[in-house]
GROMACS .gro file of C-alpha atoms in nm:
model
  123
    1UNK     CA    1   0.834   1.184   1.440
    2UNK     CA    2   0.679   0.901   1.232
    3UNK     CA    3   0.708   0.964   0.854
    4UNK     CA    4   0.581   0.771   0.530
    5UNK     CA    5   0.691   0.841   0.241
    6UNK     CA    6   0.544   0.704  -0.084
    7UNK     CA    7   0.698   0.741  -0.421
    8UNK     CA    8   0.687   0.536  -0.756
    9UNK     CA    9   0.375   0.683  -0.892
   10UNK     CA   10   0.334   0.819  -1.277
   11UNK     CA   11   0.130   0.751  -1.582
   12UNK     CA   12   0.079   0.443  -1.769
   13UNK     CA   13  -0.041   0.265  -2.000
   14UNK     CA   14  -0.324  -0.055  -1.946
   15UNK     CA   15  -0.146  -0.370  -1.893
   16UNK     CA   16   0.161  -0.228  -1.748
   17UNK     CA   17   0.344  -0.237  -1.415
   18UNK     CA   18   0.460  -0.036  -1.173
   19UNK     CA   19   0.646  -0.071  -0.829
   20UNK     CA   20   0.514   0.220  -0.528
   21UNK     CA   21   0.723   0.241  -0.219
   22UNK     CA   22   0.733   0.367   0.116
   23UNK     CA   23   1.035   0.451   0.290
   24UNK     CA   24   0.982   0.489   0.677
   25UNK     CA   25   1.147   0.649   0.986
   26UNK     CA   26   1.103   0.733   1.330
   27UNK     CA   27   0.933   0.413   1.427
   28UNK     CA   28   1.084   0.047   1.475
   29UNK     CA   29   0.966  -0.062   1.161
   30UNK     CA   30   1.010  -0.445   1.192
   31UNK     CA   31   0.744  -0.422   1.395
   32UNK     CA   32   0.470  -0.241   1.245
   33UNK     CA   33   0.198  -0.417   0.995
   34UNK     CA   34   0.228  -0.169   0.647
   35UNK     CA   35  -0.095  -0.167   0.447
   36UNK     CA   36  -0.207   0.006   0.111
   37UNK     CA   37  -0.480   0.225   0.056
   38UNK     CA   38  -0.620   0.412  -0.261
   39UNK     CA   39  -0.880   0.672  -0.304
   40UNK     CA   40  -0.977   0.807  -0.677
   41UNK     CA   41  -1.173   1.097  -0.744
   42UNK     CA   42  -1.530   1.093  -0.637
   43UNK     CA   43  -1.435   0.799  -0.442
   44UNK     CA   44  -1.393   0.624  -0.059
   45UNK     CA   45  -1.051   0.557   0.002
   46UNK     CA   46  -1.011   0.160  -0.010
   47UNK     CA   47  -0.794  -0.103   0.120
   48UNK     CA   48  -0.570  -0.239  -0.150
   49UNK     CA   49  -0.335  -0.466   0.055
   50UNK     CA   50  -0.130  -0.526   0.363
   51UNK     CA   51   0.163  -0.719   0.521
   52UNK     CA   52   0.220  -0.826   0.845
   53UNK     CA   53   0.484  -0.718   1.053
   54UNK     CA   54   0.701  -1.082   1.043
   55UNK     CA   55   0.547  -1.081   0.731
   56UNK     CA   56   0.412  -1.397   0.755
   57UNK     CA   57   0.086  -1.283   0.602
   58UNK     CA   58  -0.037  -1.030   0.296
   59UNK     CA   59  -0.389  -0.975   0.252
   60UNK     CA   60  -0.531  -0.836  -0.065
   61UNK     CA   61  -0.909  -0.680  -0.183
   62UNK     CA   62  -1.079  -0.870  -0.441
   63UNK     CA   63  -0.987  -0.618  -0.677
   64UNK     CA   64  -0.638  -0.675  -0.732
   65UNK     CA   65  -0.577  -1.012  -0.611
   66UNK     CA   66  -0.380  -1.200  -0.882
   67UNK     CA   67  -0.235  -0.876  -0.986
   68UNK     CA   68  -0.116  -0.691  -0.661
   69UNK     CA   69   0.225  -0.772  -0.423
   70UNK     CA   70   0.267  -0.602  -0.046
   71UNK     CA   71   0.625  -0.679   0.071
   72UNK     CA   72   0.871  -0.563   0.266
   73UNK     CA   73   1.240  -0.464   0.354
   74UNK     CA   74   1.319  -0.470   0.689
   75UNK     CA   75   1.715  -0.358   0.591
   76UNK     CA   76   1.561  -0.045   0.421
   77UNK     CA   77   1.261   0.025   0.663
   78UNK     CA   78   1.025   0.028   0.305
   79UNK     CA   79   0.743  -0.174   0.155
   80UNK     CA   80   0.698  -0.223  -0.162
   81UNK     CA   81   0.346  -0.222  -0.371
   82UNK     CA   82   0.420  -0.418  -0.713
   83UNK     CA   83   0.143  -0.362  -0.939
   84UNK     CA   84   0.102  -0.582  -1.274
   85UNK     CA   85  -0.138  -0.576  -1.531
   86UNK     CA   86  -0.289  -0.263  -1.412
   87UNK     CA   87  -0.616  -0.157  -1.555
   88UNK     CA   88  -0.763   0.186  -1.596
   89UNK     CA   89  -0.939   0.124  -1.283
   90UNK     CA   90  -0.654   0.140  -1.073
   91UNK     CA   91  -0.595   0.506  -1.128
   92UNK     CA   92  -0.591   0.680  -0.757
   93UNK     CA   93  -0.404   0.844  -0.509
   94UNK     CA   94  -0.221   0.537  -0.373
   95UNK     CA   95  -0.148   0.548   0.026
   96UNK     CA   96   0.069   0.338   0.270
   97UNK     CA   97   0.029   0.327   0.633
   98UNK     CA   98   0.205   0.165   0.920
   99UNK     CA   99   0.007   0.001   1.261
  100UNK     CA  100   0.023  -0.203   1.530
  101UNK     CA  101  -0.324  -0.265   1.584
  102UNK     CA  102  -0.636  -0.318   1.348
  103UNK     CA  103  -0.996  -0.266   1.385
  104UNK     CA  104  -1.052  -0.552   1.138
  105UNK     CA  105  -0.870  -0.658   0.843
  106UNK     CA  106  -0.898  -0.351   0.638
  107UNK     CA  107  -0.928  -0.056   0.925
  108UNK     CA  108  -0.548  -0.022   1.081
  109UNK     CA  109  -0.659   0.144   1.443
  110UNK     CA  110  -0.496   0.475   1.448
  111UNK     CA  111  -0.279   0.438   1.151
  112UNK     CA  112   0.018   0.719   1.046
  113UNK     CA  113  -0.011   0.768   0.690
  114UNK     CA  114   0.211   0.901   0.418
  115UNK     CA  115   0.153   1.167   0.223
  116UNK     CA  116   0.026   0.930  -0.135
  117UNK     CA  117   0.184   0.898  -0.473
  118UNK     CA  118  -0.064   0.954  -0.811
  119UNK     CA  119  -0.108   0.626  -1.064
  120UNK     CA  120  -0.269   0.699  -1.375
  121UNK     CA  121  -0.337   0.450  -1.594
  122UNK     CA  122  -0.411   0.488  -1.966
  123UNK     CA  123  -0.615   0.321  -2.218
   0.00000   0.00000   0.00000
């Protein structure tokens, strides 16, 4: 069966970085698109980012462009969310999920998604 699973989470402080992964198995995962998703309390969940599978192409929401990386490791079936400069308004549940097909841009068509990894940020 298809699993994600995120880790890399924790608290910090404003102006930090972290790295969130998601290791993968039981799919061919060279040849899925990965994307990132967050949802904070109170909140929709959101796109945050996502990578093609040849990964010729990362897209990014407005919100973290500049600040945000989606990449990936075909060798270790993961990708990788690097977060810089992270603000207190990043804090969420951070998701990755794998697809072959999208809806648009932001909606993966029947994704599988992992389970999420928590990202507090502190002022």
């Amino acid at each position: 069966q298809v699993q994600l699973v995120e880790s890399g989470g924790g608290l910090v402080q404003a102006g930090d970085s972290l790295r969130l992964s998601c290791a993968t198995s039981g799919l061919i995962f060279s040849t899925y698109n990965m994307a990132w998703f967050r949802q904070a309390p109170g909140k929709e969940r959101e796109f945050v980012g996502a990578i093609t599978w040849s990964a010729s192409n990362t897209y990014y929401a407005d919100s973290v462009k500049g600040r945000f990386t989606v990449s990936r490791d075909n060798a270790k079936n993961t990708v990788y969310l690097q977060m810089n400069r992270l603000k207190t308004e990043d804090t969420a549940v951070y998701y990755c999920a794998a697809t072959k097909t999208w809806v648009d841009i932001s909606t993966p068509k029947a994704p599988d998604w992992g389970q999420g990894t928590q990202v507090t940020v502190s002022s």
